[in-house]
Coordinates of C-alpha atoms in Angstrom, one line a residue:
M283 CA 17.3 19.2 59.6
S284 CA 20.5 18.2 61.3
R285 CA 23.1 15.6 60.5
L286 CA 24.4 13.5 63.4
Y287 CA 27.5 11.4 63.1
F288 CA 27.8 8.2 65.1
L289 CA 31.3 6.7 65.2
T290 CA 30.7 3.0 65.9
P291 CA 33.4 0.5 66.8
D292 CA 32.3 -2.5 64.9
L293 CA 29.8 -4.1 62.4
D294 CA 27.5 -5.5 65.0
T295 CA 27.1 -2.2 66.9
T296 CA 26.5 -0.5 63.6
V297 CA 23.8 -2.9 62.5
N298 CA 22.1 -2.7 66.0
I299 CA 22.0 1.1 65.8
A300 CA 20.6 1.0 62.3
Q301 CA 17.8 -1.3 63.5
E302 CA 17.1 1.0 66.5
L303 CA 16.9 4.0 64.2
D304 CA 14.6 2.1 61.9
D305 CA 12.4 1.3 65.0
L306 CA 12.4 5.0 65.8
G307 CA 10.9 5.7 62.4
L308 CA 14.0 6.9 60.4
T309 CA 14.1 5.7 56.8
R310 CA 17.0 4.3 54.8
E311 CA 17.3 7.7 53.1
Q312 CA 18.0 9.3 56.5
V313 CA 20.7 6.8 57.6
H314 CA 24.0 6.3 55.7
V315 CA 27.1 4.4 56.8
T316 CA 30.6 4.4 55.6
G317 CA 33.6 2.3 56.6
R318 CA 36.4 0.2 55.2
D319 CA 34.3 -3.0 55.4
W320 CA 31.2 -1.6 53.5
Q321 CA 30.4 -4.9 51.7
H322 CA 29.3 -6.5 55.0
L323 CA 27.0 -3.6 55.6
E324 CA 25.0 -4.3 52.5
E325 CA 24.8 -8.0 53.4
R326 CA 23.2 -7.0 56.7
G327 CA 20.8 -4.6 55.2
V328 CA 22.4 -1.3 56.2
N329 CA 22.4 1.6 53.8
N330 CA 25.9 2.5 52.5
A331 CA 26.9 6.1 52.1
T332 CA 27.5 7.4 48.6
L333 CA 29.8 10.1 47.4
R334 CA 27.0 12.5 48.0
Q335 CA 27.2 11.9 51.8
T336 CA 31.0 11.4 52.1
S337 CA 32.3 14.2 49.9
D338 CA 31.7 17.8 49.0
V339 CA 30.3 17.0 45.5
V340 CA 26.8 18.6 46.1
H341 CA 28.1 21.8 47.5
A342 CA 30.8 21.9 44.9
A343 CA 28.3 21.7 42.1
Y344 CA 26.3 24.5 43.7
R345 CA 29.4 26.7 43.9
G346 CA 30.2 25.8 40.2
V347 CA 26.8 27.1 39.1
L348 CA 27.0 30.1 41.4
Y349 CA 30.4 31.2 39.9
G350 CA 30.3 29.7 36.5
A351 CA 27.0 31.1 35.2
P352 CA 27.8 34.8 36.0
L353 CA 31.3 34.4 34.6
G354 CA 29.8 32.9 31.5
V355 CA 27.4 35.9 31.2
V356 CA 30.3 38.3 31.5
L357 CA 32.2 36.4 28.9
G358 CA 29.1 36.4 26.7
V359 CA 28.9 40.2 26.9
L360 CA 32.6 40.4 26.0
V361 CA 32.2 38.0 23.1
Y362 CA 29.2 39.9 21.8
F363 CA 31.0 43.2 21.8
I364 CA 34.1 41.8 20.2
L365 CA 32.6 39.3 17.7
G366 CA 28.8 40.0 17.7
P367 CA 28.6 42.6 15.0
D368 CA 30.9 40.5 12.7
I369 CA 28.9 37.2 13.0
G370 CA 25.4 38.8 12.8
V371 CA 24.0 37.2 16.0
G372 CA 22.0 39.2 18.6
A373 CA 23.3 39.8 22.1
T374 CA 20.7 37.7 23.9
P375 CA 21.5 34.3 22.4
I376 CA 25.3 34.8 22.9
I377 CA 24.9 36.0 26.5
V378 CA 22.4 33.4 27.5
G379 CA 24.3 30.7 25.8
M380 CA 27.6 31.7 27.4
G381 CA 25.8 31.9 30.8
I382 CA 24.5 28.4 30.4
G383 CA 27.8 27.1 29.2
G384 CA 29.6 28.8 32.0
G385 CA 27.2 27.3 34.5
L386 CA 27.7 23.8 33.1
F387 CA 31.4 24.2 32.9
G388 CA 31.5 25.4 36.5
V389 CA 29.5 22.4 37.6
W390 CA 31.7 20.0 35.7
V391 CA 35.0 21.4 37.0
S392 CA 33.9 21.9 40.6
T393 CA 32.3 18.5 41.0
M394 CA 35.6 16.9 39.9
V395 CA 37.2 18.7 42.7
G396 CA 34.4 18.2 45.1
V397 CA 34.5 14.4 44.8
S398 CA 38.1 14.4 46.2
V399 CA 37.2 16.6 49.2
H400 CA 36.0 14.5 52.1
D401 CA 33.2 15.5 54.4
A402 CA 34.6 17.2 57.6
K403 CA 33.7 14.2 59.8
V404 CA 34.9 11.6 57.4
D405 CA 38.3 13.4 57.5
K406 CA 38.2 13.7 61.2
Y407 CA 37.6 10.0 61.8
E408 CA 39.7 8.7 58.9
D409 CA 42.1 6.9 61.2
E410 CA 39.3 5.1 63.1
L411 CA 37.7 4.1 59.8
E412 CA 40.9 2.6 58.6
R413 CA 41.1 0.5 61.8
G414 CA 37.6 -0.9 61.1
A415 CA 35.2 1.5 62.7
F416 CA 32.1 2.8 60.9
L417 CA 30.7 6.3 60.6
M418 CA 26.9 6.6 60.5
M419 CA 25.4 9.8 59.1
V420 CA 21.9 10.3 60.4
D421 CA 19.7 13.1 59.1
V422 CA 17.1 14.0 61.8
S423 CA 14.8 16.9 62.3
D424 CA 15.9 19.5 64.9
Q425 CA 13.0 18.5 67.1
R426 CA 14.1 14.8 67.2
E427 CA 17.8 15.4 67.5
E428 CA 18.1 15.3 71.3
R429 CA 15.8 12.3 71.7
I430 CA 17.8 10.3 69.1
R431 CA 21.1 11.3 70.8
S432 CA 19.9 10.2 74.2
I433 CA 18.5 6.9 73.1
I434 CA 21.6 5.9 71.2
H435 CA 24.0 7.1 73.9
R436 CA 22.0 5.3 76.6
H437 CA 22.0 2.0 74.6
H438 CA 25.5 2.3 73.2
P439 CA 27.8 4.5 75.5
E440 CA 30.8 3.4 73.4
V441 CA 29.6 5.3 70.4
T442 CA 30.9 8.8 69.7
I443 CA 28.0 11.1 68.7
D444 CA 29.1 14.2 66.8
K445 CA 27.8 17.0 64.6
V446 CA 29.5 19.4 62.2
T447 CA 30.2 22.5 64.2
A448 CA 30.1 26.1 62.8
W449 CA 33.9 26.2 63.1
E450 CA 34.3 23.0 61.0
R451 CA 31.8 24.3 58.4
Q452 CA 33.8 27.5 58.1
H453 CA 37.3 25.9 58.1
H454 CA 36.7 22.8 56.0
L455 CA 35.4 22.6 52.4
G456 CA 33.6 19.3 52.7
T457 CA 30.2 19.3 54.5
G458 CA 28.6 16.3 52.9
D459 CA 24.9 16.2 51.9

């Protein structure tokens, strides 16, 4: 699955492309749009992007569990060896409990940070979005990507079609989801 980004100049172009994508069989869950004038998108039936698509919140939560749970387990082992014999609780409940607690704490802390980190393309096109442009995030299968690109580019040559590159993914925290 690939995510294509269409930078559209105005509301009418955005609505037209959303309708074309619908005609091509893409669902509302595959097309998300962000922009300064998002209220008019809803009025015209276009799916607005959420924090999930415009920030790093999903990947941040994943990283929170990935680092928080093992850290909680290590802390649980330390707590057991320091306090375990004195409180009369076995190692397993302490270690498992601390692992779960560490994972939950990691998710909580990292999602607070992830909400503030924009998707790489949202950051890249922030100036255009402030001037009234819209950014469409379109999730397509790898097999359909080129066909979708060519149809949209042929009908709307003024639209910038982009994709998160490997360099952007490596050098920017936010990759949206």
